[in-house]
């Protein structure tokens, strides 16, 4: 790790990706990115590179804290929230500065639909709540609040849920999570659960009866239904039965690159027919088999989805890179992959990043790439955030 | 019954003689705490049963809740030790029978008790559980339930669960489980798979009953099907003995009497009227619990409602043996149906467990 100060970090953003833009195009991209509401439907905070940019004494302190954690998941959780803790205690606003450099309007935090019996889930929820009162961060539940955050130049965060543990068969758990701010609920992770079947399961089937009830309940209370990790049949089933738009807020197009986490063209069309959006990930393994994955691969998926179902259904859901030092990521992801249902053939390498998307400060590269690929201003504004906001407003208000 | 009353007490009927000389097992007696009534177990003993497999769990099912429920039950049963005992191994079951006691064992009607923790399967065995349903009507992390339209197979985790149940010696039980999931479980399991309480769909088209394909698959691998006494599943709201026999006879004709047993599910119905409020509480707090609008779909439009059903009573056992005799079932066949067949499956699980250790 290097010992750069946060001031230095601000002065030296990561190398920008060379899209071969003209001076005018660069100016247009920069202005667009400044002007647009930029929504990352599944953000993973600032990215693991952040830690190397703290002053040396803070890096040492972070190491001490990490080493004091009793298990790998606690180390991961500590990595996610320590930068916010530094800001809360007035010791470093580096993460805020990175978000501002990213030009992000709205990102995400995860909470669980749970019955309060799982210690880890409780710990996770409590962590999220602790940073709700940072002056530069605002937890939001409506599209209007996201727009207001843009006007106020603060970062908006909305809560989503990716269920990796058992879901209580009790709507009260959903209502409780909703009251805590949850506005997007994904029906399954990679494996089969009580609601549906995930995308790396050996079987492929539609929603269960309870899953169907959950979709209807989400419709009723104003919660976005998400099918990102769901298998084909569950994806189609959710789209068939939901009265409101269904999203796949972090996925890819399987026609561009064959991966379980991508959606088939049929699935993409079904989502579009509900009025929902497809958030494209920045996860190399889901996008390409190329030896040197880059942001161009991410843009290839955006192009395909836009051509297939219209740019109005494209959004950003990077989900990458994860915010923890590489050694922490390696220690948690390898054992947890088995539990989470990632298989060897899914090639999920937690420390690989796209060239041109090293951390959140590379969000402007997406705008520049869209300009390079000939998208009009309205289309770019849609992909960066307006499309996601449309669904948010329709479902959550 | 009136005829019997005129006979001297010493002149036992041939049916009684068979019952008294047999292992008589009922593989399913739901025993949520709301049912606890020792008189029911006394009636089982009086009727000639030697072993009853109790469902002792909380709802929604959790491991800790199950352990707590078992401990509570043990305290309750301690006062009845002159005629009632607990037994999970065949040695314990046999000892209890020799002492003239009714032996009770344990089952679980859900794999949700283990959550995502395979290690809890061994803990369940330690607790005394010897057969476990993969799913109860609706989908869980392991399998689809019989009420699920999607009818999917075993999940990745479900396959691990079946293998671990094989290893520790808990018999895989596919009653209440979806068709495809049950067929996959039979195929995957190294040991015979049972349907502890399911009837023949060919006789009564109800989601809780199993098709001839499931019956054949189960039997081909040495499994046993326990016929269930619930009127709705018999296709006879009155739960007459002849109606139960029709299901026995269908399965016996299809795959042989050595694959038939009893799993009457008795208390389920007996007490439903007394505990209507409790059922409503369970139903409203838990979508998984069957209610007419959700988990008991009626695809054929012919199902009798559970609420309107009676259930085959312990006292009908003698009558049942008489009917089987009347239909020329051999002594060996009858003794097998009464308990010998399920005993064989238990023995196989014990042998395999010993061999693997």
XYZ file of C-alpha atoms in Angstrom:
754
model
C 0.000 0.000 0.000
C 1.161 3.515 -0.689
C 0.769 6.275 1.827
C -0.868 9.012 -0.202
C -2.892 11.621 1.604
C -6.525 12.186 0.721
C -5.611 15.529 -0.864
C -3.176 13.794 -3.156
C -5.824 11.216 -4.034
C -8.168 13.937 -5.138
C -5.507 15.471 -7.305
C -4.734 12.174 -8.991
C -7.856 10.375 -10.138
C -7.309 6.963 -11.744
C -6.115 6.918 -15.324
C -9.073 7.733 -17.550
C -9.991 5.231 -20.195
C -9.043 6.191 -23.722
C -12.220 6.203 -25.795
C -10.599 8.387 -28.462
C -13.064 11.208 -27.818
C -12.599 14.643 -29.355
C -12.203 17.670 -27.129
C -15.814 18.591 -27.853
C -17.030 15.109 -27.004
C -15.075 15.154 -23.746
C -16.670 18.460 -22.855
C -20.104 17.154 -23.736
C -19.600 13.998 -21.634
C -18.346 15.996 -18.672
C -21.281 18.384 -18.837
C -23.760 15.543 -19.202
C -22.326 13.654 -16.249
C -22.475 16.806 -14.128
C -26.024 17.590 -15.146
C -27.591 14.117 -15.023
C -29.021 12.260 -12.093
C -26.592 9.325 -11.859
C -28.069 6.240 -10.237
C -26.082 3.105 -9.498
C -28.834 0.599 -8.729
C -26.406 -1.727 -6.941
C -23.331 0.155 -5.798
C -20.602 -1.439 -3.738
C -19.522 1.749 -1.997
C -16.328 3.356 -3.274
C -14.289 0.277 -4.161
C -11.385 -1.563 -2.574
C -8.814 0.873 -3.950
C -10.006 3.411 -1.377
C -7.993 1.969 1.482
C -4.631 2.615 -0.143
C -5.449 6.314 -0.269
C -5.773 6.960 3.444
C -2.836 8.412 5.389
C -0.506 5.770 6.704
C -1.607 6.010 10.334
C -5.238 5.402 9.335
C -4.236 2.461 7.172
C -2.408 0.972 10.147
C -5.422 1.544 12.352
C -7.647 -0.108 9.767
C -5.362 -3.156 9.737
C -5.570 -3.402 13.493
C -9.361 -3.266 13.319
C -9.505 -5.863 10.570
C -7.208 -8.190 12.490
C -9.380 -7.841 15.566
C -12.453 -9.134 13.726
C -13.476 -12.600 14.755
C -14.447 -13.868 11.313
C -14.204 -13.178 7.605
C -17.681 -11.703 7.188
C -17.037 -9.272 10.044
C -13.835 -8.230 8.273
C -15.868 -7.538 5.147
C -18.485 -5.587 7.084
C -15.755 -3.588 8.822
C -14.271 -2.738 5.421
C -17.633 -1.556 4.114
C -18.368 0.793 6.964
C -15.031 1.968 8.378
C -14.706 4.754 5.769
C -18.124 6.074 6.858
C -17.086 5.817 10.498
C -14.021 7.981 9.765
C -16.288 10.569 8.208
C -18.782 10.415 11.053
C -16.032 10.977 13.612
C -14.522 13.814 11.568
C -11.234 12.065 10.833
C -11.429 11.666 7.062
C -13.985 12.466 4.393
C -12.135 10.538 1.733
C -15.129 8.368 0.837
C -17.307 11.452 0.420
C -14.672 12.991 -1.823
C -14.567 9.859 -3.962
C -18.345 9.885 -4.323
C -18.201 13.491 -5.413
C -15.463 12.636 -7.893
C -17.738 9.847 -9.163
C -20.560 12.306 -9.732
C -22.950 9.772 -8.235
C -26.411 10.938 -7.218
C -27.775 7.708 -5.787
C -26.157 4.500 -4.606
C -27.326 1.667 -2.400
C -26.985 -0.008 0.937
C -28.123 -3.520 1.745
C -30.542 -4.544 4.447
C -32.220 -7.867 5.099
C -35.761 -9.151 5.190
C -35.409 -11.056 8.415
C -37.068 -11.941 11.662
C -34.421 -10.506 13.978
C -33.006 -13.905 14.917
C -29.844 -13.747 12.845
C -27.008 -11.926 14.620
C -25.115 -11.132 11.461
C -28.169 -9.656 9.743
C -28.871 -7.576 12.846
C -25.291 -6.348 12.900
C -25.525 -5.472 9.210
C -28.762 -3.518 9.679
C -27.389 -1.647 12.694
C -24.275 -0.665 10.739
C -26.366 0.781 7.944
C -28.509 2.781 10.355
C -25.439 4.230 12.082
C -24.517 6.321 9.039
C -27.954 7.631 8.233
C -27.095 11.020 9.734
C -23.897 11.869 7.846
C -24.331 15.433 6.541
C -23.350 14.505 2.971
C -25.319 11.246 2.783
C -29.093 10.894 2.670
C -31.066 7.668 2.924
C -33.970 7.963 0.493
C -37.170 6.091 -0.287
C -38.696 8.061 -3.166
C -37.664 9.287 -6.606
C -38.402 12.822 -5.443
C -35.839 12.527 -2.664
C -33.246 11.331 -5.170
C -33.835 14.416 -7.310
C -33.664 16.591 -4.214
C -30.329 15.001 -3.291
C -29.027 16.023 -6.710
C -30.124 19.606 -6.093
C -28.587 19.567 -2.603
C -25.344 18.013 -3.895
C -25.531 15.200 -1.376
C -25.294 11.481 -2.057
C -28.559 9.558 -1.869
C -28.624 5.897 -0.776
C -31.612 3.615 -1.121
C -31.939 0.224 0.546
C -32.131 -3.022 -1.392
C -32.110 -6.652 -0.351
C -30.268 -9.606 -1.829
C -31.511 -12.559 0.189
C -28.653 -14.923 0.935
C -30.296 -16.371 4.046
C -33.689 -17.968 4.607
C -36.640 -15.601 4.174
C -39.221 -15.651 6.980
C -42.578 -16.790 5.640
C -44.246 -13.823 7.180
C -45.253 -10.608 5.453
C -44.574 -8.729 8.666
C -40.856 -9.222 8.001
C -41.306 -7.497 4.632
C -43.306 -4.691 6.190
C -40.647 -4.190 8.859
C -37.902 -4.025 6.243
C -40.021 -1.596 4.227
C -40.415 0.653 7.249
C -36.620 0.621 7.609
C -36.371 1.949 4.056
C -36.191 -1.164 1.893
C -37.451 -0.376 -1.615
C -36.041 -3.156 -3.796
C -36.352 -6.831 -2.975
C -34.628 -9.516 -5.016
C -36.586 -12.770 -5.002
C -33.673 -15.209 -4.879
C -29.925 -15.284 -4.676
C -28.135 -17.911 -6.807
C -29.767 -20.935 -5.189
C -33.325 -22.086 -4.690
C -35.127 -20.472 -1.790
C -38.691 -20.455 -0.483
C -39.735 -18.011 -3.211
C -38.100 -19.111 -6.414
C -35.089 -20.694 -8.070
C -31.743 -18.950 -8.529
C -29.620 -18.861 -11.659
C -26.926 -21.373 -10.687
C -29.277 -24.032 -9.333
C -29.375 -27.465 -10.929
C -33.115 -27.038 -11.415
C -35.062 -24.255 -13.119
C -38.616 -23.594 -12.021
C -41.054 -20.766 -11.532
C -42.196 -19.028 -8.376
C -43.475 -20.982 -5.424
C -46.890 -20.125 -4.019
C -45.221 -18.053 -1.340
C -43.032 -16.412 -3.999
C -46.133 -15.423 -5.923
C -47.649 -14.015 -2.733
C -44.458 -12.043 -2.066
C -44.560 -10.513 -5.559
C -48.149 -9.457 -4.947
C -47.295 -8.146 -1.496
C -44.394 -6.100 -2.897
C -46.808 -4.694 -5.488
C -49.185 -3.777 -2.722
C -46.754 -1.990 -0.414
C -44.718 -0.264 -3.134
C -41.544 -2.341 -3.165
C -39.607 -2.906 -6.386
C -39.369 -6.587 -7.344
C -35.941 -7.585 -8.582
C -34.919 -10.741 -10.445
C -31.181 -10.186 -10.951
C -29.965 -13.503 -9.525
C -33.098 -15.474 -10.420
C -33.143 -18.367 -12.863
C -34.941 -18.148 -16.195
C -38.297 -19.584 -15.160
C -38.521 -17.543 -11.962
C -37.568 -14.392 -13.904
C -40.335 -14.973 -16.425
C -42.833 -15.950 -13.751
C -42.187 -12.790 -11.723
C -42.654 -10.661 -14.847
C -45.869 -12.497 -15.679
C -47.410 -11.976 -12.261
C -46.158 -8.558 -11.131
C -48.561 -5.669 -11.652
C -45.664 -3.206 -11.406
C -42.355 -2.953 -13.279
C -39.843 -5.698 -12.484
C -36.108 -4.906 -12.542
C -32.951 -6.894 -12.965
C -30.876 -4.194 -11.314
C -27.492 -5.891 -11.703
C -27.140 -8.334 -14.537
C -25.814 -8.722 -18.085
C -26.958 -10.034 -21.462
C -26.374 -13.734 -22.004
C -26.405 -13.300 -25.782
C -23.297 -11.122 -25.503
C -21.543 -13.439 -23.070
C -22.859 -16.781 -21.817
C -22.951 -16.633 -18.021
C -25.569 -17.856 -15.548
C -25.830 -14.365 -14.043
C -26.826 -12.843 -17.371
C -30.378 -12.704 -18.740
C -31.573 -14.392 -21.909
C -33.110 -12.209 -24.593
C -36.471 -13.686 -23.634
C -35.920 -12.638 -20.027
C -34.809 -9.146 -21.086
C -37.934 -8.736 -23.216
C -40.174 -9.917 -20.387
C -38.634 -7.376 -18.007
C -39.036 -4.610 -20.587
C -42.694 -5.530 -21.039
C -43.294 -4.835 -17.346
C -41.718 -1.402 -17.821
C -38.700 -2.359 -15.714
C -35.013 -1.696 -16.197
C -31.879 -3.780 -16.667
C -28.930 -2.547 -14.631
C -25.677 -3.591 -16.270
C -22.911 -4.764 -13.948
C -19.216 -3.947 -13.931
C -18.367 -7.489 -12.802
C -15.774 -8.849 -15.259
C -16.750 -12.512 -14.908
C -20.371 -11.850 -15.932
C -19.430 -9.688 -18.921
C -16.649 -11.382 -20.802
C -14.180 -14.199 -21.081
C -11.506 -11.834 -22.420
C -8.097 -12.013 -20.820
C -8.139 -8.241 -20.302
C -11.696 -7.250 -19.417
C -12.452 -3.576 -19.833
C -15.283 -1.092 -19.622
C -15.826 -1.667 -23.359
C -17.261 -5.077 -22.462
C -19.738 -3.432 -20.114
C -20.727 -1.060 -22.912
C -21.192 -4.016 -25.289
C -23.888 -5.338 -22.966
C -25.517 -1.920 -22.730
C -25.562 -1.754 -26.535
C -27.188 -5.163 -26.864
C -29.918 -4.485 -24.324
C -30.624 -1.036 -25.761
C -30.936 -2.483 -29.273
C -33.074 -5.392 -28.134
C -35.584 -3.698 -25.829
C -34.837 0.030 -26.085
C -32.505 2.371 -24.218
C -35.431 3.293 -21.937
C -34.897 -0.041 -20.207
C -31.167 0.253 -19.612
C -29.641 1.337 -16.321
C -26.430 0.964 -14.331
C -25.977 -1.493 -11.476
C -22.222 -1.912 -11.167
C -22.080 -4.142 -8.057
C -18.313 -3.842 -8.396
C -15.573 -3.567 -7.271
C -16.259 -4.696 -3.718
C -15.030 -2.334 -1.024
C -12.468 -4.298 0.919
C -8.750 -4.905 0.520
C -7.950 -7.794 -1.804
C -6.734 -10.076 0.992
C -10.008 -9.627 2.880
C -12.018 -10.263 -0.290
C -10.070 -13.423 -1.047
C -10.594 -14.734 2.455
C -14.369 -14.274 2.429
C -15.375 -14.935 -1.128
C -13.796 -18.281 -1.645
C -15.539 -20.105 1.226
C -18.746 -18.123 0.924
C -19.044 -18.826 -2.793
C -20.029 -22.370 -1.973
C -22.749 -21.130 0.332
C -23.792 -18.388 -2.084
C -23.992 -20.764 -5.010
C -21.225 -19.490 -7.275
C -19.650 -22.474 -9.010
C -16.157 -22.913 -10.435
C -17.512 -22.395 -13.936
C -18.899 -19.003 -12.895
C -15.273 -17.837 -12.562
C -16.052 -15.172 -10.003
C -12.672 -13.653 -9.197
C -13.244 -11.072 -6.510
C -10.092 -9.111 -7.136
C -10.373 -8.699 -10.920
C -11.654 -5.332 -12.127
C -12.525 -3.878 -15.486
C -9.868 -1.688 -17.061
C -11.601 1.667 -16.942
C -13.700 0.793 -13.892
C -11.316 0.492 -10.979
C -13.484 2.224 -8.413
C -16.485 4.529 -8.151
C -14.512 7.493 -9.483
C -14.690 5.820 -12.896
C -18.443 6.322 -13.218
C -17.824 9.222 -15.639
C -16.149 6.672 -17.933
C -19.582 5.145 -18.554
C -20.875 8.507 -19.734
C -17.782 9.004 -21.898
C -18.188 5.517 -23.343
C -21.834 6.173 -24.185
C -20.829 9.368 -25.944
C -18.164 7.423 -27.852
C -20.787 4.915 -28.959
C -23.045 7.600 -30.356
C -25.847 7.772 -27.804
C -27.874 10.984 -27.752
C -28.028 13.167 -24.635
C -31.543 12.020 -23.777
C -30.519 8.384 -24.066
C -27.443 8.874 -21.900
C -29.505 10.682 -19.268
C -31.935 7.764 -19.346
C -29.260 5.116 -18.911
C -27.412 7.043 -16.211
C -30.462 7.512 -14.032
C -33.732 8.694 -15.545
C -34.869 5.182 -16.511
C -34.231 3.899 -13.009
C -35.983 6.943 -11.555
C -39.021 6.260 -13.742
C -39.413 2.804 -12.183
C -38.635 4.128 -8.718
C -41.336 6.789 -9.070
C -43.863 4.332 -10.507
C -43.401 1.736 -7.765
C -42.257 3.640 -4.684
C -43.462 7.169 -5.332
C -69.012 -54.589 18.117
C -72.328 -55.866 19.450
C -71.331 -59.373 18.474
C -68.086 -59.039 20.375
C -69.887 -57.963 23.508
C -71.656 -61.280 23.661
C -68.411 -63.249 23.445
C -66.500 -64.217 26.557
C -63.493 -61.907 27.018
C -61.026 -64.768 26.632
C -62.149 -65.587 23.100
C -59.978 -63.136 21.226
C -60.797 -62.583 17.561
C -58.299 -63.870 14.985
C -57.576 -60.230 14.140
C -56.686 -59.504 17.748
C -54.395 -62.493 17.845
C -52.514 -61.166 14.840
C -52.309 -57.688 16.306
C -51.033 -58.949 19.629
C -48.273 -60.940 17.978
C -47.121 -58.144 15.677
C -45.099 -54.987 15.579
C -47.836 -52.445 14.991
C -46.474 -49.097 13.873
C -48.205 -45.830 13.075
C -45.641 -43.674 11.334
C -47.376 -40.329 11.805
C -49.100 -38.867 14.788
C -48.906 -35.062 14.687
C -48.056 -33.954 18.153
C -47.782 -30.198 18.278
C -48.197 -29.131 21.911
C -51.776 -28.032 21.199
C -52.686 -31.716 20.829
C -51.034 -33.025 23.909
C -53.447 -35.441 25.447
C -52.090 -38.648 26.917
C -55.478 -40.281 26.498
C -54.871 -40.458 22.778
C -51.675 -42.432 23.324
C -53.550 -44.680 25.788
C -56.074 -45.394 23.052
C -53.267 -46.326 20.679
C -51.882 -48.772 23.223
C -55.301 -50.264 23.947
C -55.893 -50.759 20.228
C -52.697 -52.788 19.981
C -50.186 -50.362 18.508
C -46.616 -50.925 19.713
C -44.892 -47.927 18.136
C -46.043 -44.446 17.172
C -43.853 -41.887 15.404
C -44.661 -38.453 16.801
C -44.205 -35.134 15.073
C -42.872 -33.109 17.956
C -41.978 -29.637 16.795
C -42.824 -26.016 17.057
C -44.299 -24.041 14.185
C -42.693 -22.354 12.315
C -40.223 -25.188 12.784
C -36.861 -24.427 14.339
C -34.227 -26.716 15.779
C -34.243 -25.049 19.165
C -38.032 -25.103 19.234
C -38.054 -28.779 18.395
C -35.554 -29.570 21.121
C -37.577 -27.547 23.600
C -40.787 -29.306 22.580
C -39.189 -32.722 22.971
C -37.954 -31.825 26.462
C -41.414 -30.583 27.455
C -42.943 -33.769 26.149
C -40.431 -35.903 28.040
C -41.433 -34.221 31.287
C -45.065 -34.868 30.524
C -44.408 -38.506 29.598
C -42.248 -39.198 32.652
C -45.393 -39.602 34.752
C -46.641 -42.270 32.339
C -43.524 -44.438 32.341
C -45.444 -47.505 33.507
C -46.946 -47.908 30.049
C -45.208 -45.360 27.796
C -41.582 -45.107 26.734
C -39.394 -43.341 24.259
C -37.478 -45.269 21.612
C -35.659 -44.394 18.442
C -33.349 -47.372 17.829
C -34.817 -50.777 17.060
C -33.257 -52.119 20.271
C -35.155 -49.517 22.267
C -38.341 -50.105 20.299
C -38.105 -53.877 20.842
C -37.342 -53.524 24.542
C -40.370 -51.288 24.998
C -42.605 -53.780 23.247
C -41.299 -56.661 25.394
C -42.113 -54.595 28.481
C -45.631 -54.146 27.147
C -45.228 -50.429 26.679
C -46.233 -48.167 23.859
C -43.028 -46.855 22.307
C -42.972 -43.395 20.795
C -40.335 -42.197 18.353
C -39.758 -38.886 16.592
C -40.141 -37.470 13.112
C -39.900 -34.003 11.634
C -42.397 -32.806 9.041
C -40.044 -30.190 7.608
C -36.377 -29.772 6.732
C -36.705 -26.135 7.754
C -35.669 -27.230 11.248
C -32.079 -27.396 10.003
C -32.155 -24.030 8.227
C -29.006 -24.020 6.101
C -26.958 -26.083 8.529
C -26.276 -29.659 7.399
C -24.648 -30.422 10.755
C -28.056 -30.163 12.432
C -29.133 -33.382 10.701
C -26.777 -35.324 12.958
C -28.131 -33.333 15.905
C -31.670 -34.338 14.951
C -30.586 -37.978 14.926
C -29.123 -37.498 18.387
C -32.435 -36.057 19.502
C -34.116 -39.240 18.278
C -35.541 -38.198 14.915
C -35.602 -41.159 12.514
C -37.572 -39.880 9.532
C -37.984 -36.380 8.117
C -40.155 -34.889 5.377
C -38.162 -32.969 2.784
C -40.879 -30.317 2.416
C -44.312 -29.613 3.846
C -46.742 -28.644 1.057
C -44.743 -25.593 -0.024
C -41.244 -24.960 -1.301
C -38.312 -24.685 1.067
C -34.547 -24.587 0.555
C -34.505 -28.330 -0.118
C -37.452 -29.340 -2.273
C -40.849 -28.402 -3.619
C -43.960 -29.232 -1.640
C -46.915 -31.149 -3.039
C -48.989 -27.975 -3.333
C -46.500 -26.197 -5.589
C -47.610 -25.806 -9.180
C -44.026 -25.290 -10.346
C -43.125 -28.842 -9.219
C -39.367 -28.451 -9.235
C -36.722 -30.978 -8.291
C -34.326 -31.083 -5.380
C -32.110 -28.042 -4.964
C -28.323 -28.351 -4.727
C -28.717 -28.047 -0.970
C -31.515 -30.614 -1.070
C -29.184 -33.175 -2.577
C -26.693 -32.561 0.206
C -29.495 -32.967 2.731
C -30.537 -36.357 1.295
C -26.938 -37.599 1.339
C -26.427 -36.410 4.900
C -29.687 -38.035 6.043
C -28.430 -41.272 4.474
C -25.125 -40.931 6.275
C -26.501 -40.263 9.746
C -29.423 -42.673 9.454
C -32.528 -40.515 9.184
C -34.960 -42.058 6.710
C -35.902 -39.740 3.840
C -39.666 -39.182 3.940
C -41.432 -37.740 0.880
C -44.982 -37.295 2.128
C -46.137 -33.680 1.538
C -43.231 -33.329 -0.942
C -43.696 -32.404 -4.606
C -43.730 -35.125 -7.249
C -40.518 -34.322 -9.056
C -38.628 -33.642 -5.837
C -39.799 -36.946 -4.378
C -38.822 -38.919 -7.486
C -35.383 -37.311 -7.445
C -34.986 -38.084 -3.746
C -35.863 -41.751 -4.317
C -33.371 -41.863 -7.152
C -30.590 -40.160 -5.224
C -30.983 -41.858 -1.855
C -28.751 -44.821 -1.070
C -31.406 -46.150 1.268
C -35.112 -46.819 0.814
C -37.258 -43.674 0.864
C -40.651 -43.743 2.549
C -43.924 -41.904 2.224
C -44.881 -42.042 5.893
C -48.472 -40.870 5.351
C -49.719 -40.676 1.766
C -52.523 -42.354 -0.166
C -52.922 -43.399 -3.781
C -53.805 -40.632 -6.216
C -55.337 -43.232 -8.525
C -58.003 -43.913 -5.890
C -58.399 -40.353 -4.634
C -57.060 -37.479 -6.751
C -55.815 -35.164 -4.026
C -52.604 -33.101 -4.041
C -51.491 -34.931 -0.886
C -51.692 -38.336 -2.553
C -49.036 -39.956 -4.685
C -49.160 -41.229 -8.230
C -48.514 -44.780 -9.338
C -45.197 -43.544 -10.721
C -44.160 -42.389 -7.238
C -45.412 -45.636 -5.676
C -43.472 -47.755 -8.176
C -40.291 -45.707 -7.770
C -40.501 -45.885 -3.982
C -41.081 -49.647 -3.975
C -38.416 -50.379 -6.575
C -35.827 -49.064 -4.128
C -37.261 -50.942 -1.155
C -39.370 -48.137 0.263
C -42.702 -48.264 2.082
C -45.860 -46.166 1.791
C -47.891 -45.554 4.931
C -51.568 -45.113 4.141
C -53.089 -42.079 5.816
C -56.433 -42.017 7.614
C -57.528 -38.466 6.834
C -60.917 -38.546 5.107
C -59.945 -35.908 2.557
C -57.040 -38.049 1.390
C -59.065 -41.255 1.479
C -61.811 -39.817 -0.685
C -64.249 -40.674 2.086
C -65.164 -38.012 4.608
C -66.267 -40.741 7.036
C -62.830 -42.410 6.954
C -64.335 -45.882 6.891
C -62.078 -48.889 7.265
C -62.988 -50.137 3.788
C -61.831 -46.825 2.339
C -58.427 -47.135 3.972
C -58.226 -50.708 2.730
C -58.857 -49.616 -0.865
C -55.637 -47.598 -0.739
C -53.728 -50.462 0.873
C -55.057 -52.809 -1.762
C -54.209 -50.508 -4.651
C -50.607 -50.132 -3.528
C -50.287 -53.847 -2.690
C -51.648 -54.827 -6.094
C -49.311 -52.404 -7.812
C -46.023 -53.150 -6.031
C -46.682 -55.799 -3.386
C -47.929 -55.754 0.202
C -44.343 -55.604 1.495
C -44.322 -51.918 0.508
C -47.385 -50.894 2.529
C -47.618 -49.579 6.074
C -49.720 -47.296 8.269
C -49.326 -43.564 8.903
C -52.786 -42.524 9.975
C -52.067 -38.881 10.920
C -54.854 -39.252 13.444
C -54.816 -36.281 15.782
C -54.616 -33.817 12.969
C -58.331 -34.095 12.373
C -59.597 -35.203 15.739
C -58.653 -31.951 17.385
C -59.131 -29.449 14.612
C -62.528 -28.372 15.889
C -61.235 -27.860 19.415
C -58.304 -25.847 18.180
C -59.767 -23.788 15.385
C -58.348 -20.578 16.820
C -54.877 -22.045 17.082
C -55.038 -23.205 13.481
C -56.080 -19.725 12.431
C -53.134 -18.234 14.312
C -50.738 -20.585 12.552
C -52.412 -19.928 9.236
C -52.244 -16.159 9.462
C -48.717 -15.912 10.807
C -47.335 -18.306 8.269
C -48.184 -18.402 4.626
C -46.696 -21.870 4.435
C -49.476 -23.241 6.508
C -52.230 -24.608 4.348
C -55.345 -22.602 3.993
C -58.018 -23.170 1.426
C -57.029 -20.121 -0.591
C -53.367 -20.835 -0.739
C -51.689 -24.126 -0.054
C -54.458 -26.645 -0.667
C -55.239 -26.104 -4.316
C -57.846 -28.442 -5.746
C -56.763 -29.064 -9.337
C -59.376 -31.745 -9.926
C -62.191 -29.918 -8.174
C -63.003 -33.130 -6.341
C -61.169 -32.781 -3.064
C -63.068 -33.170 0.171
C -62.217 -30.383 2.592
C -60.117 -31.366 5.554
C -62.448 -29.598 7.935
C -65.302 -31.853 6.807
C -63.230 -35.019 7.204
C -63.112 -37.615 9.900
C -60.025 -39.698 10.435
C -59.310 -43.402 10.756
C -59.273 -44.067 14.512
C -56.919 -46.315 16.476
C -59.975 -48.409 17.410
C -60.540 -49.255 13.723
C -57.314 -51.261 13.639
C -58.937 -54.576 14.509
C -61.560 -53.961 11.873
C -58.842 -53.235 9.325
C -57.032 -56.488 10.040
C -60.349 -58.284 9.655
C -60.910 -56.681 6.254
C -57.425 -57.671 5.094
C -58.042 -61.242 6.233
C -61.368 -61.188 4.418
C -59.498 -60.261 1.247
C -57.151 -63.208 1.689
C -54.093 -61.252 2.716
C -51.597 -63.708 4.145
C -50.472 -63.542 7.728
C -47.014 -62.393 6.598
C -48.513 -59.657 4.428
C -50.714 -58.378 7.228
C -47.889 -58.380 9.761
C -45.748 -56.485 7.278
C -48.422 -53.859 6.703
C -49.006 -53.485 10.439
C -45.366 -52.647 11.121
C -42.884 -55.157 9.770
C -42.350 -53.288 6.534
C -41.439 -49.964 8.155
C -39.344 -51.892 10.657
C -37.354 -53.278 7.729
C -36.599 -49.739 6.509
C -35.493 -48.679 10.002
C -33.259 -51.749 10.224
C -31.638 -50.940 6.891
C -30.911 -47.358 8.017
C -29.344 -48.643 11.230
C -27.191 -51.182 9.419
C -25.985 -48.588 6.911
C -25.205 -46.149 9.689
C -23.181 -48.758 11.533
C -21.387 -49.743 8.337
C -20.437 -46.150 7.582
C -18.901 -45.577 11.001
